[in-house]
mmCIF file of C-alpha atoms and ligand atoms in Angstrom:
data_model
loop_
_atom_site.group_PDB
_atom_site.id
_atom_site.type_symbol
_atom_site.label_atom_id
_atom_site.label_comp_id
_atom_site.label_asym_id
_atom_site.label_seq_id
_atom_site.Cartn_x
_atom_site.Cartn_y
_atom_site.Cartn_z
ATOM 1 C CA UNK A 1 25.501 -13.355 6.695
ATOM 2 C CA UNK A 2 21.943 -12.290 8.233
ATOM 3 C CA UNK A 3 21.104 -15.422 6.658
ATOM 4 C CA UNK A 4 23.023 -17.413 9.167
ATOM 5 C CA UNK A 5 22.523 -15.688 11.965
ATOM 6 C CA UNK A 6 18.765 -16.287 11.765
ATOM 7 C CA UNK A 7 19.592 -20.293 11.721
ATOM 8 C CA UNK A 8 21.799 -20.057 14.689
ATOM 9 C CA UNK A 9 19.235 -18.353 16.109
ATOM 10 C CA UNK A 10 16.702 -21.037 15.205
ATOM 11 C CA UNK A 11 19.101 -23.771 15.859
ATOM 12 C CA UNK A 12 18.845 -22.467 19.452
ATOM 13 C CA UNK A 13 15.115 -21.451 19.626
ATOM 14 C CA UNK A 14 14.377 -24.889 18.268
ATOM 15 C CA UNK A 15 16.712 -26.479 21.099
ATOM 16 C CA UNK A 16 14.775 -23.984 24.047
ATOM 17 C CA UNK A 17 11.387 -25.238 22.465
ATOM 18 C CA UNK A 18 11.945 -29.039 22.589
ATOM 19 C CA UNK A 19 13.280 -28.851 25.939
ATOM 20 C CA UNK A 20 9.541 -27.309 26.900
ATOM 21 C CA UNK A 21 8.147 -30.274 25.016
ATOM 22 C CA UNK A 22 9.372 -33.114 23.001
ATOM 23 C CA UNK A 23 6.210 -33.955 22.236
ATOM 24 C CA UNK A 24 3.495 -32.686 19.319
ATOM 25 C CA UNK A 25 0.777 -33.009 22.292
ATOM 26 C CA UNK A 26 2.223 -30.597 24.920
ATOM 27 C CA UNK A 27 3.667 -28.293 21.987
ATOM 28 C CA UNK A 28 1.535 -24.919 22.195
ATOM 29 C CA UNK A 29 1.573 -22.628 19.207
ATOM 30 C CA UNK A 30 0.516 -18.816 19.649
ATOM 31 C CA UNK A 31 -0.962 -17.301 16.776
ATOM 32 C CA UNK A 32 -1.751 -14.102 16.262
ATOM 33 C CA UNK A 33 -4.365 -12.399 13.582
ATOM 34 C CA UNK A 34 -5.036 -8.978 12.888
ATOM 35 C CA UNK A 35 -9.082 -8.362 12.807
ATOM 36 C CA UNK A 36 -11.909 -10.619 12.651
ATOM 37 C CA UNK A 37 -13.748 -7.678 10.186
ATOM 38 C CA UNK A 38 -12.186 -9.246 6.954
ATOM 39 C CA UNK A 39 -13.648 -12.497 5.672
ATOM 40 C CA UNK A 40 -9.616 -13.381 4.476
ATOM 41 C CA UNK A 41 -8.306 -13.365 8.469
ATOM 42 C CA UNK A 42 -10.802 -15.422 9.772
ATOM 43 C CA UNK A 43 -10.843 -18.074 7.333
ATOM 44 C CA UNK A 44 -7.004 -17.980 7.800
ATOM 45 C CA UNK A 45 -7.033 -17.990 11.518
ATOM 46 C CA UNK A 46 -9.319 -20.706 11.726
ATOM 47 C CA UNK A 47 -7.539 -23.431 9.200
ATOM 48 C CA UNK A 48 -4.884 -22.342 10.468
ATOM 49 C CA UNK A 49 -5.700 -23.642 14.185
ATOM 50 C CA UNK A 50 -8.024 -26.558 12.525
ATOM 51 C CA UNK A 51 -4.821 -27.941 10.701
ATOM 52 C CA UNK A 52 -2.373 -27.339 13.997
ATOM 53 C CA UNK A 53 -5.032 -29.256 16.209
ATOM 54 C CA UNK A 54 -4.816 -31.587 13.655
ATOM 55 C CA UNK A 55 -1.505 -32.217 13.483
ATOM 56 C CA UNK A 56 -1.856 -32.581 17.432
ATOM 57 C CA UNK A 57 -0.491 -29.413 18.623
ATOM 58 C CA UNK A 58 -2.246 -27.140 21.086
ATOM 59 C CA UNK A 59 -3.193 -23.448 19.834
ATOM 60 C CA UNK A 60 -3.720 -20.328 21.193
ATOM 61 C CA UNK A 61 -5.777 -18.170 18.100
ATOM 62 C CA UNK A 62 -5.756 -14.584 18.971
ATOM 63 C CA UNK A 63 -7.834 -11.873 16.816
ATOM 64 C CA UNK A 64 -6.068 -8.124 17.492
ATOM 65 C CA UNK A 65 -10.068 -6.722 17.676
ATOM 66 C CA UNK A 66 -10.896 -5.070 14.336
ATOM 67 C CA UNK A 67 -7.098 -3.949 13.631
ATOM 68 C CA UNK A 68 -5.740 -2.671 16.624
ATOM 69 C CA UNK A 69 -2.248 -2.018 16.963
ATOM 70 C CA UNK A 70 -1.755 -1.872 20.991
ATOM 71 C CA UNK A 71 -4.141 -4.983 21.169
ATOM 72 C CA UNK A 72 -1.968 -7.014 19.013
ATOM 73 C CA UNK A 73 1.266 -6.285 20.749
ATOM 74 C CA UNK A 74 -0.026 -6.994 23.883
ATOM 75 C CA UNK A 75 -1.760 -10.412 22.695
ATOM 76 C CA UNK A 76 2.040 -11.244 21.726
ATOM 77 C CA UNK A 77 3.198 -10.275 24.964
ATOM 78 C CA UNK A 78 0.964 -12.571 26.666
ATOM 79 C CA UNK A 79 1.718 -15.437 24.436
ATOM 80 C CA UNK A 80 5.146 -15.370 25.111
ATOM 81 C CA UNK A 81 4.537 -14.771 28.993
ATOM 82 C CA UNK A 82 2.769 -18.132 28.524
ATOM 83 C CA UNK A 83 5.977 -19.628 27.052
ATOM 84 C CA UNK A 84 4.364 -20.755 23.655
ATOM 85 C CA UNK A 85 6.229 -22.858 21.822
ATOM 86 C CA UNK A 86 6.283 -21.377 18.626
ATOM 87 C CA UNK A 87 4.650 -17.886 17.396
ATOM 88 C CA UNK A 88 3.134 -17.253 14.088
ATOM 89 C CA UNK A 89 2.010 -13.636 13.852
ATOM 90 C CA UNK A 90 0.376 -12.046 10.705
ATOM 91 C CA UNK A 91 0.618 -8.763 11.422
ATOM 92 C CA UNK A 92 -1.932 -5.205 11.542
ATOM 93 C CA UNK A 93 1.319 -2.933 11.658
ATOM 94 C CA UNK A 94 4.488 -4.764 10.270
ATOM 95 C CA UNK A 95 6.913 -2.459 11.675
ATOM 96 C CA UNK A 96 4.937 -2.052 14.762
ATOM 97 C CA UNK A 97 6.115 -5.302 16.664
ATOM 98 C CA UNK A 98 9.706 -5.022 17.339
ATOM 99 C CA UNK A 99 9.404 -4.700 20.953
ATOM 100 C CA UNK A 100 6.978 -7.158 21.866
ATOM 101 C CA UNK A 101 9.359 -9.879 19.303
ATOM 102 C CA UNK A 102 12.478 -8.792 21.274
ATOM 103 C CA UNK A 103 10.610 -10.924 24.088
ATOM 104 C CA UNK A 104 10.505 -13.694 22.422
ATOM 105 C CA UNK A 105 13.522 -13.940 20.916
ATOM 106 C CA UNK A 106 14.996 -13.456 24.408
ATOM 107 C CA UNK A 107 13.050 -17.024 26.002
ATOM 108 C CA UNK A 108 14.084 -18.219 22.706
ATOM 109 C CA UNK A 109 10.295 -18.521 21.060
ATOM 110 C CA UNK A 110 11.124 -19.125 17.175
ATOM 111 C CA UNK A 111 8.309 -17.086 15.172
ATOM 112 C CA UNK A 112 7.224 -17.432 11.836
ATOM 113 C CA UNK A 113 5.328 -13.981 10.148
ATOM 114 C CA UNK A 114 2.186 -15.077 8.153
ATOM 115 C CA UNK A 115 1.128 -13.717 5.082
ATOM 116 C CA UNK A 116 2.714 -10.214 6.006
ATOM 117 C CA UNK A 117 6.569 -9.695 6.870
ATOM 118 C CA UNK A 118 7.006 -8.468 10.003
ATOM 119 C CA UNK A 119 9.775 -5.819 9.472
ATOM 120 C CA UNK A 120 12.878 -4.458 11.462
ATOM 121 C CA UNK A 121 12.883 -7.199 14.189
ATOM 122 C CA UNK A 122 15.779 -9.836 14.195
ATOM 123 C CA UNK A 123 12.955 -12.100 16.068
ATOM 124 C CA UNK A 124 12.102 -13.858 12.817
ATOM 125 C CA UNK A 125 12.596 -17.392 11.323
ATOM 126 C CA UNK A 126 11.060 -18.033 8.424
ATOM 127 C CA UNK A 127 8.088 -16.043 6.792
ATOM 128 C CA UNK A 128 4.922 -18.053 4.945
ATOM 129 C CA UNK A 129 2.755 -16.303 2.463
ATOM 130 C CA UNK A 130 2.042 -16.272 -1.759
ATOM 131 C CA UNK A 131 4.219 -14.748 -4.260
ATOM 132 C CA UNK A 132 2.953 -10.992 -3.689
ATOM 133 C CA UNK A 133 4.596 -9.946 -6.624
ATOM 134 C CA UNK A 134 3.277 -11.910 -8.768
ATOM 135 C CA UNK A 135 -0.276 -11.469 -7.059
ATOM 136 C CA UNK A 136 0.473 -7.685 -8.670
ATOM 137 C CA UNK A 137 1.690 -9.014 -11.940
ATOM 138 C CA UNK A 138 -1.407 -11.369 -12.523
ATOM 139 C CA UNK A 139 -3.557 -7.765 -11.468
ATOM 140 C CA UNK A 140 -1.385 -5.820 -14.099
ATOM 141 C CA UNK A 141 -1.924 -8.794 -17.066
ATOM 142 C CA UNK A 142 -5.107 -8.876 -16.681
ATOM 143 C CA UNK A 143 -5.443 -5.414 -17.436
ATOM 144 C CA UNK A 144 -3.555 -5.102 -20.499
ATOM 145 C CA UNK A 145 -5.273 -7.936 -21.783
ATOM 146 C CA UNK A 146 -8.576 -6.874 -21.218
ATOM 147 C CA UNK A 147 -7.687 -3.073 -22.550
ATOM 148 C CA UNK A 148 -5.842 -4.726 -25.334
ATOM 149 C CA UNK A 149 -3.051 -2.375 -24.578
ATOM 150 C CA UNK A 150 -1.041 -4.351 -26.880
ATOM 151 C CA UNK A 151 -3.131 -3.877 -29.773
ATOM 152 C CA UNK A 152 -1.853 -0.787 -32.083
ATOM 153 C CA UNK A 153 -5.199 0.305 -32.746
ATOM 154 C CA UNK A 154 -6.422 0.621 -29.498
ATOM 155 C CA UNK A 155 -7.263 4.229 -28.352
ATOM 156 C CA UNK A 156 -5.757 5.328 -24.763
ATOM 157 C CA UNK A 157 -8.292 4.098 -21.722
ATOM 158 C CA UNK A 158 -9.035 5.903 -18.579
ATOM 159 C CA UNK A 159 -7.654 4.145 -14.995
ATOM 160 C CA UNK A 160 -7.636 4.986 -11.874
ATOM 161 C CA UNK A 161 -5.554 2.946 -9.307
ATOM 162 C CA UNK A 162 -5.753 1.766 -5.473
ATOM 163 C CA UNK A 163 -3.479 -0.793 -3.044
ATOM 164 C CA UNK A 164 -3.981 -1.246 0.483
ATOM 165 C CA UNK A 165 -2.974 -0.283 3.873
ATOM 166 C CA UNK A 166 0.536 1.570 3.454
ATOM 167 C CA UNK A 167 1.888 -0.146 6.881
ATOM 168 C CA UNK A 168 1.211 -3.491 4.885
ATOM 169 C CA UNK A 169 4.514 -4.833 3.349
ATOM 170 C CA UNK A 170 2.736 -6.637 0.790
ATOM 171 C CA UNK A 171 1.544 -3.618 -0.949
ATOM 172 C CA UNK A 172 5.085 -3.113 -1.625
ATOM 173 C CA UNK A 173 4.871 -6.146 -3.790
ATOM 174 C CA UNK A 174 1.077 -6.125 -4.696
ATOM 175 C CA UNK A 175 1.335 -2.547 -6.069
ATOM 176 C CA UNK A 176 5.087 -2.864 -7.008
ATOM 177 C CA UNK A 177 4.373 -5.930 -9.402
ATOM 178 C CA UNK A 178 1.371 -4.147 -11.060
ATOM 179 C CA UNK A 179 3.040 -1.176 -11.731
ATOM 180 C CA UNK A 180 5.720 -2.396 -12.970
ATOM 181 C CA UNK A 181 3.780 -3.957 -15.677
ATOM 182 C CA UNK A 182 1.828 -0.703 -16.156
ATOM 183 C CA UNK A 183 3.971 1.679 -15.534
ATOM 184 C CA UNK A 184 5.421 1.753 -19.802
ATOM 185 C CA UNK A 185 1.772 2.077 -20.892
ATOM 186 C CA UNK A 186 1.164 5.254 -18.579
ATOM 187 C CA UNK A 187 4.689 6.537 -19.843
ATOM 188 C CA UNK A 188 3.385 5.817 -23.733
ATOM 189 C CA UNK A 189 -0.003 7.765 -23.162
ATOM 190 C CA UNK A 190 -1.713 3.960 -23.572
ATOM 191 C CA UNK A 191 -3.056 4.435 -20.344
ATOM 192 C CA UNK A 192 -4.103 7.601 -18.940
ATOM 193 C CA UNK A 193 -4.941 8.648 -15.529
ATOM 194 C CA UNK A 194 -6.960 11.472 -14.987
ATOM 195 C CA UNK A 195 -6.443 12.268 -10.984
ATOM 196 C CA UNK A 196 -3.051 11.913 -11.668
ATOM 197 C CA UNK A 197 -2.619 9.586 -8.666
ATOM 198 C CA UNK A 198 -0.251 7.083 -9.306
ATOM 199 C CA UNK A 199 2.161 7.057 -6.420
ATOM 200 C CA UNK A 200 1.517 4.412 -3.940
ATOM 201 C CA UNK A 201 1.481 6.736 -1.102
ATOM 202 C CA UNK A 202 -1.894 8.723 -2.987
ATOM 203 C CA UNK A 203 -2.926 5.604 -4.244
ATOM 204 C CA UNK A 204 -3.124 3.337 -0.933
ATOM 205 C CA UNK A 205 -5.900 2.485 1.968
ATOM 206 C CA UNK A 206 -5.774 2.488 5.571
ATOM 207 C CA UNK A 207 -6.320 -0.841 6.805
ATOM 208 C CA UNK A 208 -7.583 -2.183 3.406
ATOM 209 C CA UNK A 209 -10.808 -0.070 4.336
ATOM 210 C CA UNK A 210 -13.754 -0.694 2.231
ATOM 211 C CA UNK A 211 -15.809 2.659 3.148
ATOM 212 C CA UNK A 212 -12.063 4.325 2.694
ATOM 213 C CA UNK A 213 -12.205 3.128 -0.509
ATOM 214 C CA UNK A 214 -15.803 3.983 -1.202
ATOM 215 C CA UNK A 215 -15.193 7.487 -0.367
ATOM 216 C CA UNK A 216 -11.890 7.895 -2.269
ATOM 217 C CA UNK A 217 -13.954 6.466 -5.176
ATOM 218 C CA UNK A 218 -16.641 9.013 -4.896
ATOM 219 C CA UNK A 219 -14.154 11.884 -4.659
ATOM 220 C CA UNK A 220 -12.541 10.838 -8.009
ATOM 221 C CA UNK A 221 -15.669 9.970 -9.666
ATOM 222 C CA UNK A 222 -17.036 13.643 -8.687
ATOM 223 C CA UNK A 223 -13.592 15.463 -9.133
ATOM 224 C CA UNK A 224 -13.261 13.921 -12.645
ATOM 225 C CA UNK A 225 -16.803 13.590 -14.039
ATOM 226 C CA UNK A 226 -16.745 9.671 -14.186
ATOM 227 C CA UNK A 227 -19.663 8.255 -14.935
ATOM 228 C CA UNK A 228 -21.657 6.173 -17.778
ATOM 229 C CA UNK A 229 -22.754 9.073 -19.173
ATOM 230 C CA UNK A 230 -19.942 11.537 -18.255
ATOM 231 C CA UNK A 231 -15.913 10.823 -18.927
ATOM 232 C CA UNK A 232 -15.412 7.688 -19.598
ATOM 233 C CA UNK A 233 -13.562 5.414 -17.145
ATOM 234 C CA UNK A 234 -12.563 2.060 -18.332
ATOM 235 C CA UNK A 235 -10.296 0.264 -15.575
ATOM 236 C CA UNK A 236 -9.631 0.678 -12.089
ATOM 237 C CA UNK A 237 -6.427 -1.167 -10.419
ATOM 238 C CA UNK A 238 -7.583 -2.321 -7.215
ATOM 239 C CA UNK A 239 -5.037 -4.691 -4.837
ATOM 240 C CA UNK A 240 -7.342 -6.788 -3.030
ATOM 241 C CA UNK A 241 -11.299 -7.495 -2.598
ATOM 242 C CA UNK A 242 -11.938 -5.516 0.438
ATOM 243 C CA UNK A 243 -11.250 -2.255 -1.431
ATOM 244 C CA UNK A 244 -12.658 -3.469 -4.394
ATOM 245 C CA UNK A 245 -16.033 -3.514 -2.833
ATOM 246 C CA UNK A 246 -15.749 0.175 -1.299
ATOM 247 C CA UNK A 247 -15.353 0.730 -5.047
ATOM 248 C CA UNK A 248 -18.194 -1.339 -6.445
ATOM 249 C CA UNK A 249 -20.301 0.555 -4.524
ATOM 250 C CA UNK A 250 -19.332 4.266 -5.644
ATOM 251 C CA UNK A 251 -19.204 2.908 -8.814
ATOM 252 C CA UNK A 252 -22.968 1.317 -8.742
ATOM 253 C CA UNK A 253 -24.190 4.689 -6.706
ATOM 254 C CA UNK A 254 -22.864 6.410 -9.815
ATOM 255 C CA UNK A 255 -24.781 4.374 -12.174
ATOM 256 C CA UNK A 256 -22.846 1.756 -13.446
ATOM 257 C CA UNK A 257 -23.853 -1.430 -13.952
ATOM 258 C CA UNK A 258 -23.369 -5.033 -15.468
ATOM 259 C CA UNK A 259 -23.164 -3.451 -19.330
ATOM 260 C CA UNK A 260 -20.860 -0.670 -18.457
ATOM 261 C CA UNK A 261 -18.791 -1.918 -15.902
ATOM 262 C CA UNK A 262 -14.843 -0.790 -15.528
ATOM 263 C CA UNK A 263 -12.639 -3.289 -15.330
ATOM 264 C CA UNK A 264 -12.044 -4.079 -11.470
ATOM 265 C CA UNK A 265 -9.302 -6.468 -10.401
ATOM 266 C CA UNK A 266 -9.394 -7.851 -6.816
ATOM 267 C CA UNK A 267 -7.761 -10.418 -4.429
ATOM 268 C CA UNK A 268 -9.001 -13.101 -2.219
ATOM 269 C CA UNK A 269 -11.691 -14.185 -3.422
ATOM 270 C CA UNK A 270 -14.141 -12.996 -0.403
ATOM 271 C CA UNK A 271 -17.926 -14.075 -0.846
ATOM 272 C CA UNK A 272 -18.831 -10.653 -1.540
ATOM 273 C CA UNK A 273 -16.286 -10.024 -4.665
ATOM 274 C CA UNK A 274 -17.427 -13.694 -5.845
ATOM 275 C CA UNK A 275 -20.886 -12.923 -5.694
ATOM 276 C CA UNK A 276 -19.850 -9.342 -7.687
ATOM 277 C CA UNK A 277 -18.027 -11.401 -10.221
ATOM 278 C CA UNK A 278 -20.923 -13.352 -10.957
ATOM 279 C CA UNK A 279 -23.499 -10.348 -11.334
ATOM 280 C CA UNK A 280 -20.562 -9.107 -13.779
ATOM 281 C CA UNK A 281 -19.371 -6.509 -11.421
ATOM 282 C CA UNK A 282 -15.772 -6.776 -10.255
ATOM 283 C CA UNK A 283 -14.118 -8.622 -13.139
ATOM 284 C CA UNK A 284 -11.220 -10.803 -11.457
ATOM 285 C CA UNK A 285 -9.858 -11.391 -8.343
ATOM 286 C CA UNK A 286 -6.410 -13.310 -7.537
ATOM 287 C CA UNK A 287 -7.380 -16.945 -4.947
ATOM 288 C CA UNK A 288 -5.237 -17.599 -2.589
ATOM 289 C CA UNK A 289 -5.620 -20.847 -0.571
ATOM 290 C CA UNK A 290 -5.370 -20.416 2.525
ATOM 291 C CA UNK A 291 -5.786 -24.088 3.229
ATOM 292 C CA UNK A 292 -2.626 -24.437 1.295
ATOM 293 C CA UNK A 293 -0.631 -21.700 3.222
ATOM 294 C CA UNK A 294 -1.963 -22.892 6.632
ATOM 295 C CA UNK A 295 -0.728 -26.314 5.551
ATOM 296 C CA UNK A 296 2.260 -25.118 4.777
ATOM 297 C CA UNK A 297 2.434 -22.992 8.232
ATOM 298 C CA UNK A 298 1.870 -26.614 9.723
ATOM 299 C CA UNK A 299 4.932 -27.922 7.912
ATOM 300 C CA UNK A 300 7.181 -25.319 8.670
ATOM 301 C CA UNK A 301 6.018 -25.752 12.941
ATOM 302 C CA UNK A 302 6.351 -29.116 12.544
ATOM 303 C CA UNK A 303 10.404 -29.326 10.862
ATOM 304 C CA UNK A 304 11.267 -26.357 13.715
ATOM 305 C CA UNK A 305 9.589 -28.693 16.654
ATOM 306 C CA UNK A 306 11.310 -31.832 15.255
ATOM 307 C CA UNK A 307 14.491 -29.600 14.465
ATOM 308 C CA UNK A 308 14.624 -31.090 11.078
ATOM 309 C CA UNK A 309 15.237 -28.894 7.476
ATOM 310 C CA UNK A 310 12.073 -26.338 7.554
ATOM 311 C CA UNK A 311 10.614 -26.260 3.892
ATOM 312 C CA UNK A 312 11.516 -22.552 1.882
ATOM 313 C CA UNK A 313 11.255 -21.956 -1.654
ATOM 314 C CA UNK A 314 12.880 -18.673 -1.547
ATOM 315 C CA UNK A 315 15.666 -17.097 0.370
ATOM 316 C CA UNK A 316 16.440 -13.798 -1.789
ATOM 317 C CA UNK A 317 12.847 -11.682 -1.871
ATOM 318 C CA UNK A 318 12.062 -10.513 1.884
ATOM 319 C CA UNK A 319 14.664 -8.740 3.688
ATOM 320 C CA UNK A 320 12.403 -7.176 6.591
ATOM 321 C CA UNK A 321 15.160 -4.837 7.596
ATOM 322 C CA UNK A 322 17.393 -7.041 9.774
ATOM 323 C CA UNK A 323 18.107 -9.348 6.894
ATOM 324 C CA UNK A 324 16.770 -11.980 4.295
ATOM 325 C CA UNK A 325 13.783 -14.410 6.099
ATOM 326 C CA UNK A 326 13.835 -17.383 4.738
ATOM 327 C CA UNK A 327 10.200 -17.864 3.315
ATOM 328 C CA UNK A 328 7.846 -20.557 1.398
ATOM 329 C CA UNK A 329 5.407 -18.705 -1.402
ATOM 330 C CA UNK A 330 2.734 -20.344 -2.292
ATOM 331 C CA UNK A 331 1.038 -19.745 -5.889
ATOM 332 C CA UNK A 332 -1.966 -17.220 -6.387
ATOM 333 C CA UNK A 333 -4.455 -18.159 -9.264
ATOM 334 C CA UNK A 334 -6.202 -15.713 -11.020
ATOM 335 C CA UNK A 335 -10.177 -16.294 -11.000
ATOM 336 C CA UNK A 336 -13.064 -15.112 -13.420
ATOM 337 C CA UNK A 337 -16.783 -15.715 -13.533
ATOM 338 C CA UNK A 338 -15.379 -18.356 -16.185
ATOM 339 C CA UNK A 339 -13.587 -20.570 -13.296
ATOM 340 C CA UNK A 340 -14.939 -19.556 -10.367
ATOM 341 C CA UNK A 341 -17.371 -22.421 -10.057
ATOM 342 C CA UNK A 342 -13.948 -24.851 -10.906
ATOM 343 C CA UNK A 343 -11.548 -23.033 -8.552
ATOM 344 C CA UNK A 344 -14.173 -22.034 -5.294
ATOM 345 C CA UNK A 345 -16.893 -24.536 -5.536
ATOM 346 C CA UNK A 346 -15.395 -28.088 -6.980
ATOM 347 C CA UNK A 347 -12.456 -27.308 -4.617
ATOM 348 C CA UNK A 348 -14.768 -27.447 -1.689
ATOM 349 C CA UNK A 349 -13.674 -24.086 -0.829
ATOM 350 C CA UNK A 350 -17.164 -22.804 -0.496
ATOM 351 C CA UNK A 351 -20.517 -24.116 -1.615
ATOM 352 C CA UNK A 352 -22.727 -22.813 -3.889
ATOM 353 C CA UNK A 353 -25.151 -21.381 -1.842
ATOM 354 C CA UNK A 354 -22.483 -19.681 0.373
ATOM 355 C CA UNK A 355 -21.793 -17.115 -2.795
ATOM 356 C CA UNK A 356 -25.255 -17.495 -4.192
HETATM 357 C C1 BGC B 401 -3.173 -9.860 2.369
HETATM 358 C C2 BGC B 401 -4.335 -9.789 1.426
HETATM 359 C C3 BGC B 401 -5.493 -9.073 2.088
HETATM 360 C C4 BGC B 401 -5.057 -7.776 2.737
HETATM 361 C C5 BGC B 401 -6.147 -7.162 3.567
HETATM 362 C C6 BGC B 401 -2.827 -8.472 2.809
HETATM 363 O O1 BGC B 401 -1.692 -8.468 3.604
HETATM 364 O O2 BGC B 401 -2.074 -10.495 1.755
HETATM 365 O O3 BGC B 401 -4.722 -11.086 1.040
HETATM 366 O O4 BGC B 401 -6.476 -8.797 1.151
HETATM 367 O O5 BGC B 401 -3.920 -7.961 3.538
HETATM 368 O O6 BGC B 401 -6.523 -7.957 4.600
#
């Protein structure tokens, strides 16, 4: 039902747009980023506009400051004042936008939420990310293989657990997806955590915060006498790179090193978390393209421009609150010191000096 109104509502958004421009040159395309403090938004924000431009379109990139709410919504207002053509908004807040959307659905602006659902505004068209879920399910693997929770004779290990910024509909899934595969080997005494924080609400980060994450680190670490020489602690769930790092750093102030290192997962792949894989540090972290997803981005601009079938792979996952968006999710990989070199460097993603 929601379902179709969202492609009336495109099949009109995409008529207002091509009567502003029929052709790829004068099409303008707004897009809106949260911060420019996390490696992962610039490199988005800029392939992002590199692959647009390339495709001939021109592009507004906007950067909400270092995750600032009232910045980004009125970036968006602006962009719509300036009657772009299409928006695609990744956004600091997704339930903070509704307002500033309601604008654009009114001049007709189609807008497409990147990476992160925007939720509770009837504004939307399509949604591009990765498979969040699974993001949390390759996280949650990984740690039951490398406890060996499976194996009978293995003796119950010590985790601790953190996700990201609670206003961040992905943690939904990134948490949601590793917990679920977790969640029977806390109930069966397999896995045992000491704070007792498992719920995402005592478990997440505001705005994916690495010195958040550093000091929730050192709190547990003191609180439960982690350390190398003090109660063991043998995995720590982490959603993403950014917090990863806060807790690389308690972890290292607390004496850990390359020979005793937890098991860390992560997400991204920022330089920093590559270079900590590579010292043996942080043990994984999930890649996700972004040159594929801002291709993809390009794709779906390009089909609502040219009012032809826009490209989705899933149309049951995201409901943001108004309804299902229909949405394209793109695969995460999982990445070790043992493919890094593969996965980053022979895919030209970054060179070897960059996470020398
Ligand atoms: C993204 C992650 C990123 C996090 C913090 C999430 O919405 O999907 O890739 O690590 O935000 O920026």
């Amino acid at each position: 039902m929601k379902f179709k109104t969202t492609l009336t509502t495109l099949a009109c958004a995409v008529f207002a747009c091509t009567a502003f421009a029929s052709t790829a040159n004068a099409t303008k395309i707004g897009v809106s980023m949260p911060t420019q403090s996390l490696q992962r938004w610039n490199q988005d924000g800029h392939n992002l506009k590199d692959q647009l431009e390339a495709a001939g379109y021109k592009v507004e990139l906007l950067y909400a400051g270092d995750n600032d709410i009232p910045t980004q919504v009125s970036q968006i207002e602006n962009l719509v004042s300036a009657n772009c053509d299409v928006l695609v908004v990744a956004p600091i807040d997704g339930g903070a936008l509704t307002t500033a959307l309601a604008g654009a659905k009114d001049k007709g602006i189609p807008v497409v939420s990147y990476d992160r659902l925007i939720m509770n505004s009837d504004a939307i068209s399509y949604y591009a990310t990765f498979d969040n879920y699974k993001v949390g399910q390759i996280q949650g693997n990984y740690l039951v293989d490398a406890l060996k929770l499976k194996d009978a004779n293995t003796k119950p290990k010590n985790i601790e657990f953190f996700t990201g910024s609670i206003d961040d509909n992905n943690v939904n899934f990134f948490f949601g997806g590793a917990m679920d595969i977790l969640k029977p080997y806390l109930e069966s005494g397999k896995l045992v955590c000491k704070s007792g924080q498992t719920e995402k609400a005592q478990v997440a980060t505001l705005n994916w915060s690495t010195e958040e994450a550093q000091k929730r680190m050192e709190n547990l670490i003191s609180s439960n006498g982690y350390g190398p020489e003090g109660t063991p602690l043998d995995a720590i769930l982490s959603s993403n790179d950014s917090v990863a790092n806060g807790i690389t750093n308690a972890l290292t102030a607390a004496g850990y090193n390359k020979d005793n290192f937890p098991v860390l997962t992560g997400q991204d792949c920022d330089k920093p978390s590559v270079k900590n894989m590579k010292r043996g540090l942080q043990t994984m972290s999930v890649f996700k393209d972004t040159r594929l997803l801002a291709d993809q981005v390009v794709k779906m601009v390009t089909a609502i421009v040219n009012k032809t079938e826009v490209p989705v792979n899933d149309t049951k996952t995201y409901d943001n609150g108004t309804g299902i968006i229909p949405s394209y999710l793109c695969t995460p990989i999982v990445v070790t010191k043992d493919n890094l070199k593969e996965v980053l460097i022979d895919s030209g993603y970054y060179t070897e000096k960059e996470v020398k």
